[in-house]
Each structure stands twice: as C-alpha cells, then as structure tokens.
C-alpha cells in the first residue's frame, strides 16, 4: 500500500472510531491511541528515515496532513461531547419552579396576642382608642388615685409586688390596668373613650386558674350623661361581638373601690345556652368581667368635674376570655410555649 492510501485509510478509520465514542474520557483514551507515541502515525513518522530520500518529503507531508485531519476530527468530537455534556447537566439541574417548595415552619401569633388583637379590634370599632400604660408604676396610679388609699381594705384583693421605694414614692408592678385610666384622664380632657390592654402582676401561685402574670384590657368612657344603661348596652354589644349574637348579659352588684355602683358582668353560657353544663358550673351563666360607673373620687384625683361628667369603666382578663372562647382548661398551657398546643390557634 502506498504511504498515501495508507494514511487515507488511517484517517477514515479514525473518523469512524471517533464518531462512535460516547464520552470525553473514552475520547481522550482514543486520542492517545491514535495520535500518541505508540500510534500508527507516530510509527509511520519514525519509519520516514527508512524511505529513499526522494520519497521522504512527500510521505512526510501526507503523514502531517493525516495527523492534522485526525486532530481536527478529535477537536470537533470534543466540542460535540462537551456541548452534549453541558446540555445534559442543564437538564439534570433544571428546577421546576412550579413544584411546591419544602415547607418552612413559620411562627404565628400567640393565642394571647391574638385574643388581645381580636378584642381590641371590636372595641376600636366601637370608638375606643388604645392607650399605652407602664407595667411598672407608682402606688399612686395603681391604687391611691383609684380611690384606694393606703390601708384601704380593697388593697388586699390584689396581692402586690413592690419594686422599690423611690423618691418617697412606692413603686410597684401594676396589679391592674386601671391605672392607665388615671394617666389618660390626667393628660386628656373629656369626652374620652379609651381602652388599655396590657400585662399585670400579682403575688399569686401558678395553678390551673391563676397566674402571677396575666393580661387585662381596661375600658374607660367619660362623657356627659353616661349611665349604667350605657355600660350594660356597651358590654352586651361587645360580648356578643366576641362570643356570638345569642349571648345575654346579667349585671350583679359587686365592689371595686374606683367604681360606684360596681357590677360583676355575666353572660349566658355559650355552650348550654343557659340550661347548665360543666363550663358554666351548671349555673347557666359565666362571669366575664368587672365594671362600674366611675367613682366621683376618681374624677376628683384627675381634676375632672364630676358634676359635669359621668363615666363607666370595665376591666377584663384576656386569659379568661381566651380560655372560655377556645375551651382551654388550664391557664398554664398559655405560658408553657408547647408548640403542639400553640399551633392550634
Ligand atoms: N381593675 C379591676 C380588677 O383588676 C377590674 C375593673 C376595671 C373593675 C374597671 C371595674 C372597672 O379586678
């Protein structure tokens, strides 16, 4: 076979072999086999020196052409395989953005915050604005200005946590949100419609129905000619908004130092509708909050003219509302942060 046709055959064989290779590793192995030191081309090159001198240039040129042709075939195939690999990788890495992602557990409002929010929303809708108070306050705002001077027997209704005595003033953790009434009346003139949600503190031992820290929402309305009937109507509307339109309310005489008369408000049981069940202690009625007409002495402490203005106030326990509404049997569940419990709300 002439050197020329031998090289042509070599190129044709290479072309077929290169075309059949399916991946880059195999292609590199084939490249060293076909163009490396032990390849037929290398061998033909070494044998050039055995040819008659006249034939060497022509043979050398053909070998060079064949090597170039084979290298070009390799280069082209390399390009093809790399492009195919890239396409394959893109396909494998493709993300279907329409698939649902891994679900991330996000937190949500605590049931106490939710209850405060729900109750506040109703009251704001009724025209009350939200006032902020301080959890640490003085004895004056928590008791004295609320017609509860030192030594008053009503102080023992709420076991108080005192913080320190500063500048001759007794400083305490507020036992009720009622002090916010005093702060607000000091800074605003009537008419006044405000609510004050917040934390309160009492020296109580944690048990299924007591907690030393809990939440109240205070309400205060001051206007001309407000009556107990206005208070009853307001609370009936409010309780129906929260517990349902069927609820009836009942006022019973009670005692708070800062209201006169004072009332304990009960609503007809939302489970048995008044016929008696475990939730209402077979009474048909459930106590929900304390309220009353603002005592003139309280108006006196803030400089409101009690001849001209009348008012009513109410205070409710947020935990109590939440426990009733959701049937929570133990107040401690509200503070233990057990996600299995909290995630139900
Ligand atoms: N502050 C009272 C309590 O904590 C509740 C209350 C508020 C009663 C306003 C009457 C008027 O028990």
mmCIF file of C-alpha atoms and ligand atoms in Angstrom:
data_model
loop_
_atom_site.group_PDB
_atom_site.id
_atom_site.type_symbol
_atom_site.label_atom_id
_atom_site.label_comp_id
_atom_site.label_asym_id
_atom_site.label_seq_id
_atom_site.Cartn_x
_atom_site.Cartn_y
_atom_site.Cartn_z
ATOM 1 C CA UNK A 1 0.000 0.000 0.000
ATOM 2 C CA UNK A 2 1.325 3.415 -0.821
ATOM 3 C CA UNK A 3 2.021 5.805 2.018
ATOM 4 C CA UNK A 4 -0.797 7.984 0.662
ATOM 5 C CA UNK A 5 -3.616 5.464 0.684
ATOM 6 C CA UNK A 6 -2.362 4.041 3.984
ATOM 7 C CA UNK A 7 -2.812 7.467 5.557
ATOM 8 C CA UNK A 8 -6.226 7.934 3.936
ATOM 9 C CA UNK A 9 -7.336 4.598 5.401
ATOM 10 C CA UNK A 10 -5.976 5.653 8.787
ATOM 11 C CA UNK A 11 -7.968 8.879 8.687
ATOM 12 C CA UNK A 12 -11.132 7.005 7.623
ATOM 13 C CA UNK A 13 -10.738 4.510 10.467
ATOM 14 C CA UNK A 14 -10.101 7.284 12.919
ATOM 15 C CA UNK A 15 -13.164 9.110 11.709
ATOM 16 C CA UNK A 16 -15.356 6.097 12.368
ATOM 17 C CA UNK A 17 -13.827 5.349 15.767
ATOM 18 C CA UNK A 18 -14.055 8.975 16.884
ATOM 19 C CA UNK A 19 -17.681 9.200 15.775
ATOM 20 C CA UNK A 20 -18.528 6.109 17.830
ATOM 21 C CA UNK A 21 -17.021 7.418 21.074
ATOM 22 C CA UNK A 22 -19.721 8.471 23.538
ATOM 23 C CA UNK A 23 -17.887 10.320 26.289
ATOM 24 C CA UNK A 24 -14.916 12.584 26.801
ATOM 25 C CA UNK A 25 -12.813 10.093 28.801
ATOM 26 C CA UNK A 26 -13.108 7.486 26.101
ATOM 27 C CA UNK A 27 -12.297 10.159 23.521
ATOM 28 C CA UNK A 28 -9.041 11.111 25.276
ATOM 29 C CA UNK A 29 -8.065 7.443 25.526
ATOM 30 C CA UNK A 30 -8.708 7.042 21.819
ATOM 31 C CA UNK A 31 -6.711 10.217 21.107
ATOM 32 C CA UNK A 32 -3.619 8.821 22.751
ATOM 33 C CA UNK A 33 -4.127 5.532 20.933
ATOM 34 C CA UNK A 34 -4.459 7.178 17.504
ATOM 35 C CA UNK A 35 -2.035 10.095 17.814
ATOM 36 C CA UNK A 36 0.198 9.240 20.788
ATOM 37 C CA UNK A 37 3.745 7.901 20.781
ATOM 38 C CA UNK A 38 2.715 4.327 20.056
ATOM 39 C CA UNK A 39 0.208 5.193 17.360
ATOM 40 C CA UNK A 40 0.428 4.131 13.743
ATOM 41 C CA UNK A 41 1.046 7.728 12.747
ATOM 42 C CA UNK A 42 3.957 8.033 15.149
ATOM 43 C CA UNK A 43 5.281 4.770 13.831
ATOM 44 C CA UNK A 44 4.977 5.928 10.187
ATOM 45 C CA UNK A 45 6.812 9.087 11.154
ATOM 46 C CA UNK A 46 9.655 7.124 12.675
ATOM 47 C CA UNK A 47 9.903 4.985 9.564
ATOM 48 C CA UNK A 48 10.313 8.006 7.276
ATOM 49 C CA UNK A 49 14.044 7.747 7.695
ATOM 50 C CA UNK A 50 13.976 4.257 6.111
ATOM 51 C CA UNK A 51 12.474 5.591 2.882
ATOM 52 C CA UNK A 52 14.551 6.561 -0.079
ATOM 53 C CA UNK A 53 15.467 10.251 0.404
ATOM 54 C CA UNK A 54 13.430 11.286 -2.649
ATOM 55 C CA UNK A 55 10.198 9.953 -1.224
ATOM 56 C CA UNK A 56 10.586 11.368 2.285
ATOM 57 C CA UNK A 57 9.191 14.896 1.748
ATOM 58 C CA UNK A 58 6.006 13.656 0.064
ATOM 59 C CA UNK A 59 5.470 10.898 2.646
ATOM 60 C CA UNK A 60 6.158 13.345 5.470
ATOM 61 C CA UNK A 61 3.611 15.754 4.085
ATOM 62 C CA UNK A 62 0.938 13.044 3.858
ATOM 63 C CA UNK A 63 1.632 11.912 7.410
ATOM 64 C CA UNK A 64 1.403 15.534 8.585
ATOM 65 C CA UNK A 65 -1.899 16.005 6.744
ATOM 66 C CA UNK A 66 -3.318 12.795 8.191
ATOM 67 C CA UNK A 67 -2.296 13.846 11.734
ATOM 68 C CA UNK A 68 -3.876 17.258 11.218
ATOM 69 C CA UNK A 69 -7.052 15.670 9.871
ATOM 70 C CA UNK A 70 -7.282 13.276 12.807
ATOM 71 C CA UNK A 71 -6.607 16.069 15.296
ATOM 72 C CA UNK A 72 -9.361 18.118 13.681
ATOM 73 C CA UNK A 73 -11.768 15.169 13.983
ATOM 74 C CA UNK A 74 -10.890 14.851 17.667
ATOM 75 C CA UNK A 75 -11.330 18.562 18.199
ATOM 76 C CA UNK A 76 -14.754 18.536 16.559
ATOM 77 C CA UNK A 77 -15.909 15.492 18.528
ATOM 78 C CA UNK A 78 -14.576 17.004 21.762
ATOM 79 C CA UNK A 79 -16.705 20.067 21.079
ATOM 80 C CA UNK A 80 -19.775 17.955 20.389
ATOM 81 C CA UNK A 81 -19.358 15.858 23.515
ATOM 82 C CA UNK A 82 -18.745 18.899 25.699
ATOM 83 C CA UNK A 83 -21.857 20.595 24.360
ATOM 84 C CA UNK A 84 -23.869 17.416 24.930
ATOM 85 C CA UNK A 85 -22.487 17.144 28.495
ATOM 86 C CA UNK A 86 -23.395 20.748 29.186
ATOM 87 C CA UNK A 87 -26.901 20.226 27.847
ATOM 88 C CA UNK A 88 -27.253 17.127 29.969
ATOM 89 C CA UNK A 89 -26.077 18.955 33.070
ATOM 90 C CA UNK A 90 -28.514 21.783 32.434
ATOM 91 C CA UNK A 91 -31.298 19.264 32.009
ATOM 92 C CA UNK A 92 -30.348 17.467 35.221
ATOM 93 C CA UNK A 93 -30.106 20.688 37.182
ATOM 94 C CA UNK A 94 -33.309 22.122 35.896
ATOM 95 C CA UNK A 95 -35.605 23.307 38.632
ATOM 96 C CA UNK A 96 -39.354 23.143 38.268
ATOM 97 C CA UNK A 97 -40.273 26.388 39.897
ATOM 98 C CA UNK A 98 -43.918 25.376 39.939
ATOM 99 C CA UNK A 99 -43.251 22.500 42.381
ATOM 100 C CA UNK A 100 -44.200 23.182 45.999
ATOM 101 C CA UNK A 101 -41.057 24.019 47.955
ATOM 102 C CA UNK A 102 -40.032 22.402 51.217
ATOM 103 C CA UNK A 103 -42.420 23.834 53.759
ATOM 104 C CA UNK A 104 -40.787 26.222 56.168
ATOM 105 C CA UNK A 105 -42.473 26.396 59.548
ATOM 106 C CA UNK A 106 -43.142 29.990 60.303
ATOM 107 C CA UNK A 107 -44.268 31.159 63.683
ATOM 108 C CA UNK A 108 -47.612 32.729 64.296
ATOM 109 C CA UNK A 109 -49.301 34.942 66.774
ATOM 110 C CA UNK A 110 -49.570 33.577 70.301
ATOM 111 C CA UNK A 111 -53.164 32.920 71.353
ATOM 112 C CA UNK A 112 -52.903 35.679 73.987
ATOM 113 C CA UNK A 113 -51.757 38.236 71.413
ATOM 114 C CA UNK A 114 -54.464 37.012 69.072
ATOM 115 C CA UNK A 115 -57.115 37.435 71.753
ATOM 116 C CA UNK A 116 -55.879 40.923 72.636
ATOM 117 C CA UNK A 117 -55.942 41.756 68.918
ATOM 118 C CA UNK A 118 -59.461 40.403 68.398
ATOM 119 C CA UNK A 119 -60.888 42.158 71.470
ATOM 120 C CA UNK A 120 -59.092 45.408 70.663
ATOM 121 C CA UNK A 121 -60.428 45.343 67.131
ATOM 122 C CA UNK A 122 -64.010 45.111 68.391
ATOM 123 C CA UNK A 123 -63.534 47.937 70.896
ATOM 124 C CA UNK A 124 -61.734 50.172 68.404
ATOM 125 C CA UNK A 125 -64.643 49.556 66.061
ATOM 126 C CA UNK A 126 -66.911 50.835 68.837
ATOM 127 C CA UNK A 127 -64.993 54.104 69.011
ATOM 128 C CA UNK A 128 -62.429 53.418 71.722
ATOM 129 C CA UNK A 129 -58.779 54.327 71.165
ATOM 130 C CA UNK A 130 -55.877 52.337 72.523
ATOM 131 C CA UNK A 131 -53.835 53.898 75.342
ATOM 132 C CA UNK A 132 -50.449 52.612 76.443
ATOM 133 C CA UNK A 133 -49.507 52.282 80.082
ATOM 134 C CA UNK A 134 -46.432 51.237 82.031
ATOM 135 C CA UNK A 135 -46.083 47.868 83.697
ATOM 136 C CA UNK A 136 -44.044 49.488 86.444
ATOM 137 C CA UNK A 137 -45.990 52.285 88.043
ATOM 138 C CA UNK A 138 -46.375 54.015 91.352
ATOM 139 C CA UNK A 139 -48.701 53.156 94.175
ATOM 140 C CA UNK A 140 -50.476 56.455 93.446
ATOM 141 C CA UNK A 141 -51.665 55.422 89.970
ATOM 142 C CA UNK A 142 -52.318 51.787 90.774
ATOM 143 C CA UNK A 143 -54.245 52.455 93.998
ATOM 144 C CA UNK A 144 -54.419 55.889 95.540
ATOM 145 C CA UNK A 145 -55.822 57.881 92.628
ATOM 146 C CA UNK A 146 -58.244 54.995 92.106
ATOM 147 C CA UNK A 147 -59.879 55.723 95.446
ATOM 148 C CA UNK A 148 -57.810 53.071 97.196
ATOM 149 C CA UNK A 149 -55.672 54.920 99.767
ATOM 150 C CA UNK A 150 -53.039 53.131 101.890
ATOM 151 C CA UNK A 151 -54.648 50.894 104.431
ATOM 152 C CA UNK A 152 -57.802 50.530 102.330
ATOM 153 C CA UNK A 153 -59.161 47.005 102.766
ATOM 154 C CA UNK A 154 -59.578 46.611 98.973
ATOM 155 C CA UNK A 155 -55.798 46.530 98.606
ATOM 156 C CA UNK A 156 -55.829 43.020 99.958
ATOM 157 C CA UNK A 157 -57.963 41.960 96.966
ATOM 158 C CA UNK A 158 -54.782 42.168 94.889
ATOM 159 C CA UNK A 159 -51.511 40.954 96.379
ATOM 160 C CA UNK A 160 -48.978 43.451 95.142
ATOM 161 C CA UNK A 161 -45.362 43.039 94.046
ATOM 162 C CA UNK A 162 -43.426 46.111 95.142
ATOM 163 C CA UNK A 163 -40.289 47.019 93.255
ATOM 164 C CA UNK A 164 -38.602 49.665 95.387
ATOM 165 C CA UNK A 165 -39.299 52.852 97.206
ATOM 166 C CA UNK A 166 -38.029 55.704 95.074
ATOM 167 C CA UNK A 167 -38.131 59.412 95.908
ATOM 168 C CA UNK A 168 -40.655 58.848 98.646
ATOM 169 C CA UNK A 169 -42.929 57.010 96.206
ATOM 170 C CA UNK A 170 -43.912 53.397 96.433
ATOM 171 C CA UNK A 171 -43.029 51.740 93.086
ATOM 172 C CA UNK A 172 -44.775 48.535 92.096
ATOM 173 C CA UNK A 173 -45.652 46.179 89.277
ATOM 174 C CA UNK A 174 -49.183 47.205 88.384
ATOM 175 C CA UNK A 175 -51.811 44.788 89.667
ATOM 176 C CA UNK A 176 -54.426 46.054 87.209
ATOM 177 C CA UNK A 177 -54.635 48.154 84.058
ATOM 178 C CA UNK A 178 -56.963 50.597 85.830
ATOM 179 C CA UNK A 179 -54.046 52.970 86.490
ATOM 180 C CA UNK A 180 -53.974 53.763 82.773
ATOM 181 C CA UNK A 181 -57.377 55.399 83.277
ATOM 182 C CA UNK A 182 -55.762 57.886 85.651
ATOM 183 C CA UNK A 183 -52.796 58.621 83.375
ATOM 184 C CA UNK A 184 -55.115 59.181 80.425
ATOM 185 C CA UNK A 185 -57.532 61.408 82.275
ATOM 186 C CA UNK A 186 -54.602 63.470 83.561
ATOM 187 C CA UNK A 187 -53.426 64.136 80.024
ATOM 188 C CA UNK A 188 -56.726 64.412 78.115
ATOM 189 C CA UNK A 189 -59.889 66.289 78.785
ATOM 190 C CA UNK A 190 -63.301 64.653 78.340
ATOM 191 C CA UNK A 191 -65.085 63.263 76.427
ATOM 192 C CA UNK A 192 -62.806 60.258 76.478
ATOM 193 C CA UNK A 193 -63.195 56.720 75.170
ATOM 194 C CA UNK A 194 -60.112 54.572 75.721
ATOM 195 C CA UNK A 195 -59.011 51.011 76.210
ATOM 196 C CA UNK A 196 -55.718 49.807 77.636
ATOM 197 C CA UNK A 197 -54.540 46.237 77.009
ATOM 198 C CA UNK A 198 -51.545 45.091 78.993
ATOM 199 C CA UNK A 199 -49.775 42.819 81.420
ATOM 200 C CA UNK A 200 -50.481 42.891 85.119
ATOM 201 C CA UNK A 201 -48.740 41.235 88.055
ATOM 202 C CA UNK A 202 -49.920 39.758 91.314
ATOM 203 C CA UNK A 203 -48.373 37.709 94.090
ATOM 204 C CA UNK A 204 -50.194 34.560 93.122
ATOM 205 C CA UNK A 205 -49.039 30.998 92.779
ATOM 206 C CA UNK A 206 -49.368 29.479 89.335
ATOM 207 C CA UNK A 207 -52.201 26.946 89.290
ATOM 208 C CA UNK A 208 -54.793 25.881 86.702
ATOM 209 C CA UNK A 209 -56.700 29.153 87.040
ATOM 210 C CA UNK A 210 -54.180 31.670 88.447
ATOM 211 C CA UNK A 211 -51.006 33.151 87.131
ATOM 212 C CA UNK A 212 -48.792 35.802 88.771
ATOM 213 C CA UNK A 213 -48.556 37.482 85.355
ATOM 214 C CA UNK A 214 -51.597 37.845 83.163
ATOM 215 C CA UNK A 215 -53.264 40.292 80.821
ATOM 216 C CA UNK A 216 -56.158 42.662 81.138
ATOM 217 C CA UNK A 217 -57.990 45.059 78.900
ATOM 218 C CA UNK A 218 -59.229 48.154 80.615
ATOM 219 C CA UNK A 219 -62.018 50.280 79.197
ATOM 220 C CA UNK A 220 -62.997 53.797 80.165
ATOM 221 C CA UNK A 221 -65.692 56.061 78.779
ATOM 222 C CA UNK A 222 -66.193 59.589 80.070
ATOM 223 C CA UNK A 223 -68.879 61.799 78.610
ATOM 224 C CA UNK A 224 -71.876 63.805 79.679
ATOM 225 C CA UNK A 225 -74.863 61.770 80.902
ATOM 226 C CA UNK A 226 -73.406 58.286 80.659
ATOM 227 C CA UNK A 227 -75.488 55.821 82.659
ATOM 228 C CA UNK A 228 -75.350 52.246 83.863
ATOM 229 C CA UNK A 229 -77.654 51.519 80.926
ATOM 230 C CA UNK A 230 -74.943 52.747 78.542
ATOM 231 C CA UNK A 231 -72.446 50.491 80.281
ATOM 232 C CA UNK A 232 -74.781 47.485 80.001
ATOM 233 C CA UNK A 233 -75.519 48.199 76.337
ATOM 234 C CA UNK A 234 -71.847 48.642 75.533
ATOM 235 C CA UNK A 235 -70.848 45.392 77.221
ATOM 236 C CA UNK A 236 -73.713 43.439 75.694
ATOM 237 C CA UNK A 237 -72.679 44.549 72.231
ATOM 238 C CA UNK A 238 -69.018 43.820 72.946
ATOM 239 C CA UNK A 239 -69.690 40.357 74.402
ATOM 240 C CA UNK A 240 -71.978 39.444 71.518
ATOM 241 C CA UNK A 241 -69.342 40.516 69.027
ATOM 242 C CA UNK A 242 -66.826 38.205 70.663
ATOM 243 C CA UNK A 243 -68.899 35.263 71.915
ATOM 244 C CA UNK A 244 -71.798 35.346 69.459
ATOM 245 C CA UNK A 245 -75.057 37.163 68.889
ATOM 246 C CA UNK A 246 -77.118 34.923 71.165
ATOM 247 C CA UNK A 247 -75.395 35.949 74.410
ATOM 248 C CA UNK A 248 -77.442 37.650 77.102
ATOM 249 C CA UNK A 249 -75.729 39.513 79.899
ATOM 250 C CA UNK A 250 -76.557 39.972 83.540
ATOM 251 C CA UNK A 251 -75.187 42.551 85.967
ATOM 252 C CA UNK A 252 -74.799 41.682 89.626
ATOM 253 C CA UNK A 253 -73.785 44.146 92.345
ATOM 254 C CA UNK A 254 -70.125 43.917 93.182
ATOM 255 C CA UNK A 255 -67.404 46.063 94.679
ATOM 256 C CA UNK A 256 -64.433 47.909 93.253
ATOM 257 C CA UNK A 257 -63.061 50.968 95.050
ATOM 258 C CA UNK A 258 -62.985 53.116 91.903
ATOM 259 C CA UNK A 259 -66.491 52.452 90.619
ATOM 260 C CA UNK A 260 -69.854 53.158 92.212
ATOM 261 C CA UNK A 261 -72.019 51.282 91.658
ATOM 262 C CA UNK A 262 -69.791 48.334 90.754
ATOM 263 C CA UNK A 263 -71.014 45.309 88.873
ATOM 264 C CA UNK A 264 -69.888 41.809 88.013
ATOM 265 C CA UNK A 265 -70.925 41.009 84.456
ATOM 266 C CA UNK A 266 -72.002 37.504 83.487
ATOM 267 C CA UNK A 267 -73.075 36.186 80.121
ATOM 268 C CA UNK A 268 -75.391 33.314 79.340
ATOM 269 C CA UNK A 269 -73.304 30.176 78.780
ATOM 270 C CA UNK A 270 -72.387 29.799 75.124
ATOM 271 C CA UNK A 271 -72.216 26.021 75.403
ATOM 272 C CA UNK A 272 -75.520 25.158 77.066
ATOM 273 C CA UNK A 273 -77.309 28.428 76.338
ATOM 274 C CA UNK A 274 -78.229 28.826 79.975
ATOM 275 C CA UNK A 275 -79.518 25.353 80.802
ATOM 276 C CA UNK A 276 -76.415 24.412 82.795
ATOM 277 C CA UNK A 277 -73.259 22.498 81.892
ATOM 278 C CA UNK A 278 -69.753 21.922 83.185
ATOM 279 C CA UNK A 279 -68.306 25.082 81.623
ATOM 280 C CA UNK A 280 -70.714 27.356 83.494
ATOM 281 C CA UNK A 281 -70.652 25.237 86.648
ATOM 282 C CA UNK A 282 -74.307 24.331 85.998
ATOM 283 C CA UNK A 283 -75.266 27.948 86.625
ATOM 284 C CA UNK A 284 -76.155 28.798 83.048
ATOM 285 C CA UNK A 285 -74.128 31.990 83.460
ATOM 286 C CA UNK A 286 -70.418 32.712 83.213
ATOM 287 C CA UNK A 287 -68.730 35.656 84.936
ATOM 288 C CA UNK A 288 -66.702 37.535 82.381
ATOM 289 C CA UNK A 289 -65.657 40.909 83.728
ATOM 290 C CA UNK A 290 -65.888 43.624 86.341
ATOM 291 C CA UNK A 291 -67.220 47.094 85.674
ATOM 292 C CA UNK A 292 -68.999 50.071 87.120
ATOM 293 C CA UNK A 293 -69.674 53.800 86.993
ATOM 294 C CA UNK A 294 -66.556 55.858 87.656
ATOM 295 C CA UNK A 295 -66.486 56.938 91.296
ATOM 296 C CA UNK A 296 -66.561 60.748 91.666
ATOM 297 C CA UNK A 297 -63.463 60.493 93.858
ATOM 298 C CA UNK A 298 -61.518 59.217 90.842
ATOM 299 C CA UNK A 299 -62.652 62.216 88.813
ATOM 300 C CA UNK A 300 -61.535 64.292 91.787
ATOM 301 C CA UNK A 301 -57.980 62.893 91.614
ATOM 302 C CA UNK A 302 -57.610 63.888 87.974
ATOM 303 C CA UNK A 303 -59.406 67.208 88.167
ATOM 304 C CA UNK A 304 -62.498 66.263 86.180
ATOM 305 C CA UNK A 305 -65.689 67.979 87.264
ATOM 306 C CA UNK A 306 -67.898 65.146 88.471
ATOM 307 C CA UNK A 307 -70.961 67.378 88.315
ATOM 308 C CA UNK A 308 -70.452 67.762 84.596
ATOM 309 C CA UNK A 309 -69.008 64.396 83.549
ATOM 310 C CA UNK A 310 -70.007 60.828 84.155
ATOM 311 C CA UNK A 311 -68.213 57.711 83.090
ATOM 312 C CA UNK A 312 -68.061 53.971 83.185
ATOM 313 C CA UNK A 313 -65.135 51.608 83.316
ATOM 314 C CA UNK A 314 -64.635 47.914 82.778
ATOM 315 C CA UNK A 315 -61.753 45.519 83.142
ATOM 316 C CA UNK A 316 -61.469 42.045 81.700
ATOM 317 C CA UNK A 317 -58.981 39.198 81.908
ATOM 318 C CA UNK A 318 -57.601 38.310 78.477
ATOM 319 C CA UNK A 319 -56.631 34.786 79.521
ATOM 320 C CA UNK A 320 -60.142 34.199 80.844
ATOM 321 C CA UNK A 321 -61.679 35.298 77.543
ATOM 322 C CA UNK A 322 -59.285 33.088 75.565
ATOM 323 C CA UNK A 323 -59.852 30.084 77.842
ATOM 324 C CA UNK A 324 -63.623 30.417 77.539
ATOM 325 C CA UNK A 325 -63.641 31.004 73.811
ATOM 326 C CA UNK A 326 -61.293 28.128 72.966
ATOM 327 C CA UNK A 327 -62.157 25.763 75.818
ATOM 328 C CA UNK A 328 -58.653 25.862 77.301
ATOM 329 C CA UNK A 329 -58.834 24.022 80.628
ATOM 330 C CA UNK A 330 -55.611 25.230 82.286
ATOM 331 C CA UNK A 331 -54.109 28.728 82.238
ATOM 332 C CA UNK A 332 -50.597 27.277 82.389
ATOM 333 C CA UNK A 333 -50.980 25.990 78.830
ATOM 334 C CA UNK A 334 -50.893 29.626 77.755
ATOM 335 C CA UNK A 335 -47.386 30.160 79.137
ATOM 336 C CA UNK A 336 -45.618 26.875 78.522
ATOM 337 C CA UNK A 337 -44.903 27.509 74.846
ATOM 338 C CA UNK A 338 -45.623 23.953 73.805
ATOM 339 C CA UNK A 339 -45.879 24.187 70.040
ATOM 340 C CA UNK A 340 -48.327 21.284 69.891
ATOM 341 C CA UNK A 341 -50.723 23.393 71.908
ATOM 342 C CA UNK A 342 -49.967 26.808 70.422
ATOM 343 C CA UNK A 343 -50.114 25.725 66.809
ATOM 344 C CA UNK A 344 -53.835 25.001 67.182
ATOM 345 C CA UNK A 345 -54.735 28.650 67.255
HETATM 346 N N1 LIG B 1 -59.313 46.527 87.855
HETATM 347 C C1 LIG B 1 -60.314 45.578 88.235
HETATM 348 C C2 LIG B 1 -59.639 44.251 88.559
HETATM 349 O O1 LIG B 1 -58.491 44.064 88.183
HETATM 350 C C3 LIG B 1 -61.320 45.372 87.142
HETATM 351 C C4 LIG B 1 -62.173 46.580 86.887
HETATM 352 C C5 LIG B 1 -61.799 47.536 85.981
HETATM 353 C C6 LIG B 1 -63.355 46.761 87.571
HETATM 354 C C7 LIG B 1 -62.581 48.645 85.751
HETATM 355 C C8 LIG B 1 -64.154 47.858 87.374
HETATM 356 C C9 LIG B 1 -63.748 48.794 86.432
HETATM 357 O O2 LIG B 1 -60.206 43.390 89.179
#
